[in-house]
CSV table of N, CA and C in Angstrom, one decimal:
chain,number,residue,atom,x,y,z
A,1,UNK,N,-205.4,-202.7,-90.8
A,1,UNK,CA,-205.1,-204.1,-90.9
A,1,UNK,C,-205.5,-204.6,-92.3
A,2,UNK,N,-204.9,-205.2,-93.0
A,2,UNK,CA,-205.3,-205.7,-94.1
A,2,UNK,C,-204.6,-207.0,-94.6
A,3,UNK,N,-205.4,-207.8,-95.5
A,3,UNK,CA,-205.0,-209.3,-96.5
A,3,UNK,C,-205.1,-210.1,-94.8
A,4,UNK,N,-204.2,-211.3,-95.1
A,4,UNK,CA,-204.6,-212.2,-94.8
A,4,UNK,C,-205.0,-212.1,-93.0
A,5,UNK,N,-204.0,-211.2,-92.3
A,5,UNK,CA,-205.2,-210.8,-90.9
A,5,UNK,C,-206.0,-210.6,-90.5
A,6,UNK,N,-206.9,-209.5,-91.3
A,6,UNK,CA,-208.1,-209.1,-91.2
A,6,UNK,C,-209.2,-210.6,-91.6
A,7,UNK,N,-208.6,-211.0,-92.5
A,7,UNK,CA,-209.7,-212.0,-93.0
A,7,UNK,C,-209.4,-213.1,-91.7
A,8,UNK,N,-208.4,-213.3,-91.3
A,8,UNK,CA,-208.2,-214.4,-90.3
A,8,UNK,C,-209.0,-213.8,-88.7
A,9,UNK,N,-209.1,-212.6,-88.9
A,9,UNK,CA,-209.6,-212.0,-87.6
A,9,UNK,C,-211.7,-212.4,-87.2
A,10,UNK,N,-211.3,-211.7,-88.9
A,10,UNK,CA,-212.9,-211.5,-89.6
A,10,UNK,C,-213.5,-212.8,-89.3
A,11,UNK,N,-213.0,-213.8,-89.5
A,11,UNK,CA,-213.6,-215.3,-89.8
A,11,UNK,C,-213.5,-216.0,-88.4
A,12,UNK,N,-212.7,-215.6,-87.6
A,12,UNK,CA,-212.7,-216.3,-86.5
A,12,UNK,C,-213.7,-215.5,-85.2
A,13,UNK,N,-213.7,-214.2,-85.8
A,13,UNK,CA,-215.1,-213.8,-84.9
A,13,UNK,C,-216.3,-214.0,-85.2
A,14,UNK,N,-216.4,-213.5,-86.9
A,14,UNK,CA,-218.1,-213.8,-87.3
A,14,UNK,C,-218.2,-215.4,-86.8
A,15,UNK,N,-217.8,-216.1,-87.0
A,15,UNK,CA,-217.8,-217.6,-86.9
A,15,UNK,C,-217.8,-218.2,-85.9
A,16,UNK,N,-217.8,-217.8,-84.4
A,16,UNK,CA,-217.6,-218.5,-83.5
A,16,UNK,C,-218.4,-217.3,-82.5
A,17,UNK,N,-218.3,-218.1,-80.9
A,17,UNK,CA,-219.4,-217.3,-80.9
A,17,UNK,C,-218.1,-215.8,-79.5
A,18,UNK,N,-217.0,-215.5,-80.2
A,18,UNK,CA,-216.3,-214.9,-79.5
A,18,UNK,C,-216.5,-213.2,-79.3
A,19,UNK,N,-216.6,-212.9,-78.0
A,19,UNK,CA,-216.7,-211.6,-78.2
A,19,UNK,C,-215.4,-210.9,-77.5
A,20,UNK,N,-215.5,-209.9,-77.8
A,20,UNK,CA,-214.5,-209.1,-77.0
A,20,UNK,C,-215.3,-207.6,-76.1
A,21,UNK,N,-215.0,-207.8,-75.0
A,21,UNK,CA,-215.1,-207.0,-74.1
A,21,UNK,C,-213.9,-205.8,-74.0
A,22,UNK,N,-214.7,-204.5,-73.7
A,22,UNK,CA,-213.3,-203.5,-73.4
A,22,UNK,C,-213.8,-202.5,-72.5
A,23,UNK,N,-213.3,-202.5,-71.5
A,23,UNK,CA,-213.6,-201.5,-70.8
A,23,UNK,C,-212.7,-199.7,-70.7
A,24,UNK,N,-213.4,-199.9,-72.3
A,24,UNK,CA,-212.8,-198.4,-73.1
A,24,UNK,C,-214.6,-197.9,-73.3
A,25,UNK,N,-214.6,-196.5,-73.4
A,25,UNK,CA,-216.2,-196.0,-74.2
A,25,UNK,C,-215.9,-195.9,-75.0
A,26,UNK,N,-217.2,-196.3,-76.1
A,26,UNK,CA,-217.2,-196.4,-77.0
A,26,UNK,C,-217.6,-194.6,-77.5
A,27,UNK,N,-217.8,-194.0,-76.5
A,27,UNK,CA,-218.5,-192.9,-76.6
A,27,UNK,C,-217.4,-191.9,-76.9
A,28,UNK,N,-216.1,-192.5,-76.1
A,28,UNK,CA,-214.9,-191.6,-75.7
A,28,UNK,C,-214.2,-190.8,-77.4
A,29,UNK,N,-213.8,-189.4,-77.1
A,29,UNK,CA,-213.8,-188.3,-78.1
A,29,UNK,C,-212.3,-189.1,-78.1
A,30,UNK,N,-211.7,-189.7,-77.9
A,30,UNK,CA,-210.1,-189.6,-78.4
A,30,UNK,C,-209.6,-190.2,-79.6
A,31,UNK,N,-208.9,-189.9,-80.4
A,31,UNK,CA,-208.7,-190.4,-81.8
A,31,UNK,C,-208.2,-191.1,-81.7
A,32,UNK,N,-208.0,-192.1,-80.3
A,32,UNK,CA,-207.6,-193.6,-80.4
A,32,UNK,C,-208.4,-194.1,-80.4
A,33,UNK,N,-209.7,-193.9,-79.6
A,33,UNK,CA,-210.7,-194.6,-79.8
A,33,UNK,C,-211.8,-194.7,-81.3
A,34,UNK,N,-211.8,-193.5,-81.6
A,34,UNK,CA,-212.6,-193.4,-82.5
A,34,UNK,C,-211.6,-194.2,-83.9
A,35,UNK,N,-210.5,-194.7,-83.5
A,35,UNK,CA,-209.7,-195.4,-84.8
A,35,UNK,C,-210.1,-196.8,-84.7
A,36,UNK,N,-210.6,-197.2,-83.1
A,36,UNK,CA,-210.7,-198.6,-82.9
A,36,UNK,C,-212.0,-199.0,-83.1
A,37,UNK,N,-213.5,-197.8,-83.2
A,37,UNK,CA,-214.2,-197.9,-83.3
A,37,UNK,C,-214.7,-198.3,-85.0
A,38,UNK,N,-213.6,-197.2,-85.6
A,38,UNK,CA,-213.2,-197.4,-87.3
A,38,UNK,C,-213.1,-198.5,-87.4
A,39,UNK,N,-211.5,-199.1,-87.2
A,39,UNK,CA,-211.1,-200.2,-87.4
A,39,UNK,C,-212.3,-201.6,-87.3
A,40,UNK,N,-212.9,-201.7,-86.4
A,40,UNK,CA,-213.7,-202.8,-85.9
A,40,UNK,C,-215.0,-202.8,-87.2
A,41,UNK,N,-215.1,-201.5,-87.3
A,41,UNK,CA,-216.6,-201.3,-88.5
A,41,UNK,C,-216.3,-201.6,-89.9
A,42,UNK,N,-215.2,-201.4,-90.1
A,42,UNK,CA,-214.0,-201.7,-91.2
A,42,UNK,C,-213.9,-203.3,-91.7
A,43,UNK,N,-213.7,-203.9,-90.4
A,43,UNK,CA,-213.3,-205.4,-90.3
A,43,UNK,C,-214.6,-206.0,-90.0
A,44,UNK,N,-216.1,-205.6,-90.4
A,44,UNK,CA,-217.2,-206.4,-90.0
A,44,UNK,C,-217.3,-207.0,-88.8
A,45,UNK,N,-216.4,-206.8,-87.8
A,45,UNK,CA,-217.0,-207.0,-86.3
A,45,UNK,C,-217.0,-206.3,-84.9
A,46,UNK,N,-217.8,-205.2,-85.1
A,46,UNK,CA,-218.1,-204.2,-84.3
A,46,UNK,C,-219.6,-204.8,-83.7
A,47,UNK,N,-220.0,-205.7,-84.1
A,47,UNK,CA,-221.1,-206.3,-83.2
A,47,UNK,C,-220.8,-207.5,-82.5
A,48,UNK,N,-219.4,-207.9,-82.6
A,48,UNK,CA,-218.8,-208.9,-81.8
A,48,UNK,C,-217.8,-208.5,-80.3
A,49,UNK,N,-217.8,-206.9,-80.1
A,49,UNK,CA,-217.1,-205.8,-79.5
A,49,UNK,C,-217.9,-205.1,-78.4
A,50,UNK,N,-218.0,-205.1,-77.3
A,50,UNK,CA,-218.9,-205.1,-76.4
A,50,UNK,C,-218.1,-203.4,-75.5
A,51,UNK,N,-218.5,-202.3,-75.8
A,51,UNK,CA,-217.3,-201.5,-74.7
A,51,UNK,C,-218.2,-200.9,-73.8
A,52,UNK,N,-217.3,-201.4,-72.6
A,52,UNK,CA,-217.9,-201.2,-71.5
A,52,UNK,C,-218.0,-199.7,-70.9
A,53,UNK,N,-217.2,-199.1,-71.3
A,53,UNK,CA,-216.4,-198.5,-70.1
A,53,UNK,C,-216.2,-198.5,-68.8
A,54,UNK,N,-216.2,-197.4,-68.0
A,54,UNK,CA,-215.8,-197.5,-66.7
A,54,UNK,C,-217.0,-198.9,-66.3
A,55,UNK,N,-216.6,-199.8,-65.5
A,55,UNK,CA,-217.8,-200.4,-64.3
A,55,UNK,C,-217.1,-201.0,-63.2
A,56,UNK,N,-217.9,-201.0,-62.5
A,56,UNK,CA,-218.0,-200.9,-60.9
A,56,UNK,C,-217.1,-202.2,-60.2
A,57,UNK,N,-216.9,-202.2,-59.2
A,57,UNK,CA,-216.2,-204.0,-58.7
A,57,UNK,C,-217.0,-205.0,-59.0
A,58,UNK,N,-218.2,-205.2,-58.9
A,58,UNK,CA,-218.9,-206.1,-58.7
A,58,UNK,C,-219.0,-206.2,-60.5
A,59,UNK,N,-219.3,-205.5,-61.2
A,59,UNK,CA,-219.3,-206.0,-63.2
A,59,UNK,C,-218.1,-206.5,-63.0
A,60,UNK,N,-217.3,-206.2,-62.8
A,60,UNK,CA,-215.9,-205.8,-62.7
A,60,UNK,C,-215.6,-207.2,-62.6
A,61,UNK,N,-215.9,-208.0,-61.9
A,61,UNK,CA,-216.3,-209.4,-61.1
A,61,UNK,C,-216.8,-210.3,-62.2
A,62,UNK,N,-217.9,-209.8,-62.0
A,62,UNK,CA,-218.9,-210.6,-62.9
A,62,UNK,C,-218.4,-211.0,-64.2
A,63,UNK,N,-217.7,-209.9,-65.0
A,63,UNK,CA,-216.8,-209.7,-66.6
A,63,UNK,C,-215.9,-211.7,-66.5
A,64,UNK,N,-214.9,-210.9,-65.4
A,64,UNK,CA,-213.8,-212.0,-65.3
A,64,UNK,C,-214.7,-213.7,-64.7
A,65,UNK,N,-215.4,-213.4,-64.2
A,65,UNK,CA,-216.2,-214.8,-64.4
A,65,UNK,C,-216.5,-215.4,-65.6
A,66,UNK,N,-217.1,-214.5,-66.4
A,66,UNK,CA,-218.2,-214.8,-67.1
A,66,UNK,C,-216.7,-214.9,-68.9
A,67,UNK,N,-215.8,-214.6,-68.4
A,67,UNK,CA,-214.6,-214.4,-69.8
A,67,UNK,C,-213.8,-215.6,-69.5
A,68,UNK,N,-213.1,-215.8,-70.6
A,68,UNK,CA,-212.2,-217.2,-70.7
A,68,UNK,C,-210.9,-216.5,-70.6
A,69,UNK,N,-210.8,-215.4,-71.3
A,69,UNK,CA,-208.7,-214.9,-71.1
A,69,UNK,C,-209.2,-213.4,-70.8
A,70,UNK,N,-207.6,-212.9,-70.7
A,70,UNK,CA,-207.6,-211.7,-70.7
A,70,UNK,C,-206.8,-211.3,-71.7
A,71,UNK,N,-206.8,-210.4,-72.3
A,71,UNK,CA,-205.7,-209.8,-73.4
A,71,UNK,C,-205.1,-208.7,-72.8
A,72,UNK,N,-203.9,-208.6,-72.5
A,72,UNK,CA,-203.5,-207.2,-71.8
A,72,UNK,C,-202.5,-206.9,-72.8
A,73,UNK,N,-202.8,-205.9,-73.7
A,73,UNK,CA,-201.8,-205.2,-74.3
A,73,UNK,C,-200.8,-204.3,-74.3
A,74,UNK,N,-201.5,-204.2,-72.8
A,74,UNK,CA,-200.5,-202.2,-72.2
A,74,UNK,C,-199.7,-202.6,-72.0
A,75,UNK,N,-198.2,-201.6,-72.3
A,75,UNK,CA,-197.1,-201.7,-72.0
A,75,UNK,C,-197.0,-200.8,-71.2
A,76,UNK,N,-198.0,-199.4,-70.8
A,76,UNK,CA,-197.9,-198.6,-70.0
A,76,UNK,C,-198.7,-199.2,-68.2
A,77,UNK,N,-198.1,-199.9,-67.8
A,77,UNK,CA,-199.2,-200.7,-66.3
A,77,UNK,C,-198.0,-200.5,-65.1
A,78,UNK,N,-198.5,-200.0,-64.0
A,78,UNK,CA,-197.7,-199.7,-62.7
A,78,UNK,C,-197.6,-201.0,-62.3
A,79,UNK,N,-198.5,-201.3,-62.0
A,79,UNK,CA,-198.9,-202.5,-60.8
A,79,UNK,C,-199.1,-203.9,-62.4
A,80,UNK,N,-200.3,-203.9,-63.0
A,80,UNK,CA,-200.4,-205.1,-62.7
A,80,UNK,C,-201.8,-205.9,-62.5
A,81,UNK,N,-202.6,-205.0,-61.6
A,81,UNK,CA,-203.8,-205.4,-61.1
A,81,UNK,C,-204.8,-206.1,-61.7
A,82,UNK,N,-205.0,-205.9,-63.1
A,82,UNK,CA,-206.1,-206.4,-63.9
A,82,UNK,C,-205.5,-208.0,-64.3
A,83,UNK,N,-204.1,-208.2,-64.5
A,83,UNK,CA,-203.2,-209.6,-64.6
A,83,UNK,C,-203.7,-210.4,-63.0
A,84,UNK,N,-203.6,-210.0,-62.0
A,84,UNK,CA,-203.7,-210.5,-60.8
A,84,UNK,C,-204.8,-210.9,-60.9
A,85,UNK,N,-206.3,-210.0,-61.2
A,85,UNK,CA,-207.4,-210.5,-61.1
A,85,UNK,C,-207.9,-211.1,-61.7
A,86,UNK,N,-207.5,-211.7,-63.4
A,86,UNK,CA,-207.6,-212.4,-64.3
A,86,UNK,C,-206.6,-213.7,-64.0
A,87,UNK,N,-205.5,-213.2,-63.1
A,87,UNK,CA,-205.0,-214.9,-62.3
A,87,UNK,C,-205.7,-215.6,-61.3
A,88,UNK,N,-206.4,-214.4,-60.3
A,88,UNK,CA,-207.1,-215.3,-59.5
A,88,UNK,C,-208.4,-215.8,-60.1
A,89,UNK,N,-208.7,-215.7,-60.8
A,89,UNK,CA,-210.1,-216.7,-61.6
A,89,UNK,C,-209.6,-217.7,-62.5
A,90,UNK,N,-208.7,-217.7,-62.4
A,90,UNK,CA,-208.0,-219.3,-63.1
A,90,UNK,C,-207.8,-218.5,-64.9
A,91,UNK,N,-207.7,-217.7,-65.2
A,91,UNK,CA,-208.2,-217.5,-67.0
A,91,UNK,C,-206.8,-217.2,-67.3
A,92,UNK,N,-206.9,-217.6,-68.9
A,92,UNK,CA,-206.0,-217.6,-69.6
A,92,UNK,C,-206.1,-216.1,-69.8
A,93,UNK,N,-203.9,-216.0,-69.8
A,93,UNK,CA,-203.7,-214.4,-69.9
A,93,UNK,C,-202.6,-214.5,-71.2
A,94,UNK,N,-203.1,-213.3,-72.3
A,94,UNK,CA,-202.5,-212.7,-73.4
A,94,UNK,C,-202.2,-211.9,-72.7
A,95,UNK,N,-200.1,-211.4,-72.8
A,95,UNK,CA,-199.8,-210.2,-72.1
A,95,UNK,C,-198.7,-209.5,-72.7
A,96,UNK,N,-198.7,-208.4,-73.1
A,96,UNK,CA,-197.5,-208.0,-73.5
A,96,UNK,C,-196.1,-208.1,-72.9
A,97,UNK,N,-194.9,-208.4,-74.0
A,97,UNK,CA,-193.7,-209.3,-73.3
A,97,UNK,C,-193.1,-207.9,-72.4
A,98,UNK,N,-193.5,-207.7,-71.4
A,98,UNK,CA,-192.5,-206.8,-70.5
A,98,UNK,C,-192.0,-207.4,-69.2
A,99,UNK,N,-190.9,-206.6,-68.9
A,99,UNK,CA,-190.9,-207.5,-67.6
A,99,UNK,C,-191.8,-207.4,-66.5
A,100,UNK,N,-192.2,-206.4,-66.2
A,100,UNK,CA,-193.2,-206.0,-65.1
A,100,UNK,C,-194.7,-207.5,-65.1
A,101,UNK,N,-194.9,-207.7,-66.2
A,101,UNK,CA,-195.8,-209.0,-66.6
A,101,UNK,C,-195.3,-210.3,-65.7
A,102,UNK,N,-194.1,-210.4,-66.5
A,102,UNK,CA,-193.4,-211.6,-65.5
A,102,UNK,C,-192.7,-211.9,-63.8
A,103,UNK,N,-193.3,-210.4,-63.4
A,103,UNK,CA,-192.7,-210.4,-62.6
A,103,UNK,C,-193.9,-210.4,-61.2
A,104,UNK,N,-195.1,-209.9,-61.8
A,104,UNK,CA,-196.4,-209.8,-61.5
A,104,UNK,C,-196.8,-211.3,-61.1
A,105,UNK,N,-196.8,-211.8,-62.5
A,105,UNK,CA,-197.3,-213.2,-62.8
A,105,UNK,C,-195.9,-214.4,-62.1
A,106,UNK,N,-195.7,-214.3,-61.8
A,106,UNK,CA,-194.4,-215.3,-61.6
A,106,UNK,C,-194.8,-216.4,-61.1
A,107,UNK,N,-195.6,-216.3,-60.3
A,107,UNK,CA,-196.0,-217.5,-59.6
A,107,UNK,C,-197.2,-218.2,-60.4
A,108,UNK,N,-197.5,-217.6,-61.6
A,108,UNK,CA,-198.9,-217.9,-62.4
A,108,UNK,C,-198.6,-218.5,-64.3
A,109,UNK,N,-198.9,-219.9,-64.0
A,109,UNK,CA,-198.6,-220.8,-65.4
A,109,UNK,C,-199.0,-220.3,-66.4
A,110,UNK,N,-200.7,-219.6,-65.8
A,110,UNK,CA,-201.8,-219.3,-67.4
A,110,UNK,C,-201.2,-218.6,-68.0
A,111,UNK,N,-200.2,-218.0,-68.4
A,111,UNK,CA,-199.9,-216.4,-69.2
A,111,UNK,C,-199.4,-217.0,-70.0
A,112,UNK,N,-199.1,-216.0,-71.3
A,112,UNK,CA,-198.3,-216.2,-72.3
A,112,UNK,C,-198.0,-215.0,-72.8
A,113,UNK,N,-196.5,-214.2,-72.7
A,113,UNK,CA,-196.2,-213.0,-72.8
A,113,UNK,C,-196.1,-213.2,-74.3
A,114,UNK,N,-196.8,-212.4,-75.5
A,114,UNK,CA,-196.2,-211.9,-76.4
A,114,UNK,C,-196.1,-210.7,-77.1
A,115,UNK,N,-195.0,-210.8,-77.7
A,115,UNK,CA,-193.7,-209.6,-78.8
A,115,UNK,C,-195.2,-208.5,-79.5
A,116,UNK,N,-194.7,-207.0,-79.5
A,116,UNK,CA,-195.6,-206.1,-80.0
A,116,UNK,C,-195.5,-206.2,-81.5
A,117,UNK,N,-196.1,-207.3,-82.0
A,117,UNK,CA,-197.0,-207.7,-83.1
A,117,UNK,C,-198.4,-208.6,-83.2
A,118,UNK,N,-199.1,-207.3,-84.2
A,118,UNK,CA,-200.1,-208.1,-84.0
A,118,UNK,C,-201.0,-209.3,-84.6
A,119,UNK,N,-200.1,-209.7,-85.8
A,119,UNK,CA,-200.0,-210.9,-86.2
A,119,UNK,C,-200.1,-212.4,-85.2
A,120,UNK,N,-198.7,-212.5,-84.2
A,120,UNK,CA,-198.3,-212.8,-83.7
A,120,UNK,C,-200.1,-212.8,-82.5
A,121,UNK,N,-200.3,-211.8,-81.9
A,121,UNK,CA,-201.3,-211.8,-80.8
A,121,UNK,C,-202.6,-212.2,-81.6
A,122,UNK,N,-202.8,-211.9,-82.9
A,122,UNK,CA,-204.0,-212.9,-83.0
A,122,UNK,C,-203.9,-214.5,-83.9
A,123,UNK,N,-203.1,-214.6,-83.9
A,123,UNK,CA,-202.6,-216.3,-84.1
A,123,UNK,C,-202.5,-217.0,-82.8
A,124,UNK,N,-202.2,-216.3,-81.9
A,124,UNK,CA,-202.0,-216.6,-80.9
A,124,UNK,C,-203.7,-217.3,-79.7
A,125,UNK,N,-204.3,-216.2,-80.0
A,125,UNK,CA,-205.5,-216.1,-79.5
A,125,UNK,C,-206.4,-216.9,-80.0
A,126,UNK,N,-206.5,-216.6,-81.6
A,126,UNK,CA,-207.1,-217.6,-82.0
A,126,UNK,C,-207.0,-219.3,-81.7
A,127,UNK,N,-205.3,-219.6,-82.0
A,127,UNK,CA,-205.1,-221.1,-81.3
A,127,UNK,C,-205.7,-221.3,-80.2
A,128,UNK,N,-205.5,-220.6,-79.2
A,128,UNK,CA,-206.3,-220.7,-77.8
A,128,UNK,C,-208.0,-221.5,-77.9
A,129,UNK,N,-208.3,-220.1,-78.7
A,129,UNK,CA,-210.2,-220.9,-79.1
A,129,UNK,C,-210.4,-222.0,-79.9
A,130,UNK,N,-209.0,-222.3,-80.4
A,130,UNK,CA,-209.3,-224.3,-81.4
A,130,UNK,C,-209.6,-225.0,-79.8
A,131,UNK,N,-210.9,-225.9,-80.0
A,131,UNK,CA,-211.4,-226.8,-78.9
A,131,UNK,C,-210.3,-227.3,-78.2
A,132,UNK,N,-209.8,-228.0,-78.6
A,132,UNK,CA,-208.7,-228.8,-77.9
A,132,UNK,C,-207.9,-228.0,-76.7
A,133,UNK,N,-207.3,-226.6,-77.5
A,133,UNK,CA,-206.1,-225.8,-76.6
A,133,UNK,C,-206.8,-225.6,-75.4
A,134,UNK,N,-208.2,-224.6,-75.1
A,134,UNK,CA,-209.2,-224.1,-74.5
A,134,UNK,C,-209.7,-225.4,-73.4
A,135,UNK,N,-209.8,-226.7,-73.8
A,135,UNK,CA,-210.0,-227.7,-72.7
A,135,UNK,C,-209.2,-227.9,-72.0
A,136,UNK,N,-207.6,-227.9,-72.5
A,136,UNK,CA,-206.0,-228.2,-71.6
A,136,UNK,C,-206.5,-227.8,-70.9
A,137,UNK,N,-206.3,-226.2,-71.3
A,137,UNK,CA,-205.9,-224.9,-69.9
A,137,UNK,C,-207.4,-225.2,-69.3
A,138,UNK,N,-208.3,-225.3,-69.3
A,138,UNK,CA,-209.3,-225.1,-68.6
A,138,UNK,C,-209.2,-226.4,-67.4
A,139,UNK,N,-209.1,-227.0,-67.9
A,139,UNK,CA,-208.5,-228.5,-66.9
A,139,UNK,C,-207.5,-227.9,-66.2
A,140,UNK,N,-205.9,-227.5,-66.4
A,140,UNK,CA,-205.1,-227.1,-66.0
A,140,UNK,C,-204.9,-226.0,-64.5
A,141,UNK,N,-206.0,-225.1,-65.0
A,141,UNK,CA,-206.7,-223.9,-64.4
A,141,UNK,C,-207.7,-224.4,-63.3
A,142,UNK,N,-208.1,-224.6,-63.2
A,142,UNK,CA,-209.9,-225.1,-62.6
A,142,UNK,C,-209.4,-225.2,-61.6
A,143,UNK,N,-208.6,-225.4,-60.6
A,143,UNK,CA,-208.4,-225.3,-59.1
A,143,UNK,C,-208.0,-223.6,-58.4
A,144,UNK,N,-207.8,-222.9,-59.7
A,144,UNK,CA,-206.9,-221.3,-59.6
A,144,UNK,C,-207.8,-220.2,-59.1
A,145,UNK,N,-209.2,-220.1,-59.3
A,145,UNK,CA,-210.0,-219.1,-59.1
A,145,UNK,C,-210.8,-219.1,-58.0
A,146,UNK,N,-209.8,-219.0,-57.2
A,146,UNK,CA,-210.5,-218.8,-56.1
A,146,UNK,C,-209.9,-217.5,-54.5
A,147,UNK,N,-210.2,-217.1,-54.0
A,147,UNK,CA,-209.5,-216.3,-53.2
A,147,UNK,C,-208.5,-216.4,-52.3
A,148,UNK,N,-208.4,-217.5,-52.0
A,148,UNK,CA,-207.1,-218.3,-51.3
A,148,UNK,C,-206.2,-218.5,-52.5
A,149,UNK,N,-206.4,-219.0,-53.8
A,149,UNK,CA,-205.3,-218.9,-54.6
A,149,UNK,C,-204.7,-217.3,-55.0
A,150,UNK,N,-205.6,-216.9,-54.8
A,150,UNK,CA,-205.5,-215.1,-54.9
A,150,UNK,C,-204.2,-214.8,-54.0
A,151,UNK,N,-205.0,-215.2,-53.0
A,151,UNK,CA,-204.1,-214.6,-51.7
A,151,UNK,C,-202.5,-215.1,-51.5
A,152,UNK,N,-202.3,-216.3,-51.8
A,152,UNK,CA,-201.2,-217.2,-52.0
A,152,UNK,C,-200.5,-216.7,-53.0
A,153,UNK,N,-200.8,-216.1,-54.2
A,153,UNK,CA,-200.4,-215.5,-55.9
A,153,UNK,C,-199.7,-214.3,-54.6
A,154,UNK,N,-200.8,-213.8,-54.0
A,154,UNK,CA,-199.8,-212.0,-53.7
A,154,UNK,C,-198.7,-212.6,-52.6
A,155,UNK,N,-198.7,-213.2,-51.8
A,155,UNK,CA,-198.2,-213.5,-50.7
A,155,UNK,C,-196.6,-214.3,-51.8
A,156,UNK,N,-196.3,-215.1,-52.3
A,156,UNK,CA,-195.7,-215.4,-53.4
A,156,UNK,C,-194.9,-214.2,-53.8
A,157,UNK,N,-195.7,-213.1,-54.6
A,157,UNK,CA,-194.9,-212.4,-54.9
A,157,UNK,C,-194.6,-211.3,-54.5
A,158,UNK,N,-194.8,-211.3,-53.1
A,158,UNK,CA,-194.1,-210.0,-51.8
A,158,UNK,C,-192.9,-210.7,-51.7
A,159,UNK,N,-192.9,-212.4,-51.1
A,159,UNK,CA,-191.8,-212.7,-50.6
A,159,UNK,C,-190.4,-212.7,-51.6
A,160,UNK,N,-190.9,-213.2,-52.9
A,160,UNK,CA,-190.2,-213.0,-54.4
A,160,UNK,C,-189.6,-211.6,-54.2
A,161,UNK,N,-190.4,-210.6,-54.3
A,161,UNK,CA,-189.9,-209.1,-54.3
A,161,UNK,C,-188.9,-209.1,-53.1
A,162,UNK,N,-189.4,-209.2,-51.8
A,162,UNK,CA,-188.5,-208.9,-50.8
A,162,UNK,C,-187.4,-209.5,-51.1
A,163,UNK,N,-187.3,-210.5,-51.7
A,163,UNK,CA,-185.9,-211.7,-51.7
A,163,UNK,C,-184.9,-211.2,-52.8
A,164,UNK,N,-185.1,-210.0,-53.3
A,164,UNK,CA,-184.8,-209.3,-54.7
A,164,UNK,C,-184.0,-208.2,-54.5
A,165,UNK,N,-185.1,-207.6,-53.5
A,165,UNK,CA,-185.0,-206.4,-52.4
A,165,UNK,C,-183.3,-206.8,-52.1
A,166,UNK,N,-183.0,-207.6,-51.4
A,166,UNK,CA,-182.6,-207.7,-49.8
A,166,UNK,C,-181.3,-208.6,-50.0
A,167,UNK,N,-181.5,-209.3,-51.2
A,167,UNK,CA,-180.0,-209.9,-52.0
A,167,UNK,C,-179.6,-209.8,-53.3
């Protein structure tokens, strides 16, 4: 990454008090990881970068409580699962534009699918964290995180699916 993203990335993490969580190791031998470990050391904010790896239901829990959005970048996702559990806690979702997203999410306002650039995904993010955006949705949201909204989200989108299914 370089010029004006990196500096736009740079400035909006040293400066605020945003972290990023990943439930990648930081430990992990793969030359994707060890490029994101680069990258982040590169861009002065590898102490704003928290990697979890593997953890349990209950972190697991605790993470999406304790976080404002989710960023889902995979284009590789069967199901879905980590979008559902970041809908039922009410949180804003960064998601890559596929359809499997929108079809997951259908019954869920908070998302915002975008295009595989990543310009675009951290302009995007960032607006989110200007005060103003981050109160809407929080107002917006605040009735969503709860297990009956959960349950209503899946129940929603069986009957969607079936109705897909069957006509």
């Amino acid at each position: 990454i370089e010029g004006d993203r990196s500096l736009m990335i740079e400035k909006h993490l040293i400066n605020k008090s945003i972290k990023l969580i990943l439930t990648i190791s930081m430990n992990d031998e793969t030359r994707l990881v060890k490029s994101y470990v680069k990258l982040a050391k590169d861009l002065h904010v590898d102490e704003k970068i928290h990697w979890l790896g593997y953890i349990d239901s209950d972190e697991l829990h605790k993470q999406y409580e304790n976080s404002d959005a989710l960023v889902f970048p995979s284009s590789v996702e069967t199901f879905g699962l980590p979008l559902l559990e970041a809908a039922m806690y009410g949180k804003k979702i960064f998601a890559i534009d596929k359809p499997f997203v929108s079809d997951v999410l259908s019954t869920y306002s908070g998302y915002e699918m975008i295009r595989k650039d990543a310009d675009v995904w951290a302009s995007k993010i960032i607006k989110y964290y200007e005060k103003d955006q981050r109160e809407v949705f929080e107002k917006i949201t605040s009735e969503n995180g709860d297990w009956s909204a959960f349950m209503e989200l899946i129940n929603k989108i069986i009957a969607t699916n079936e109705n897909s299914i069957y006509n």
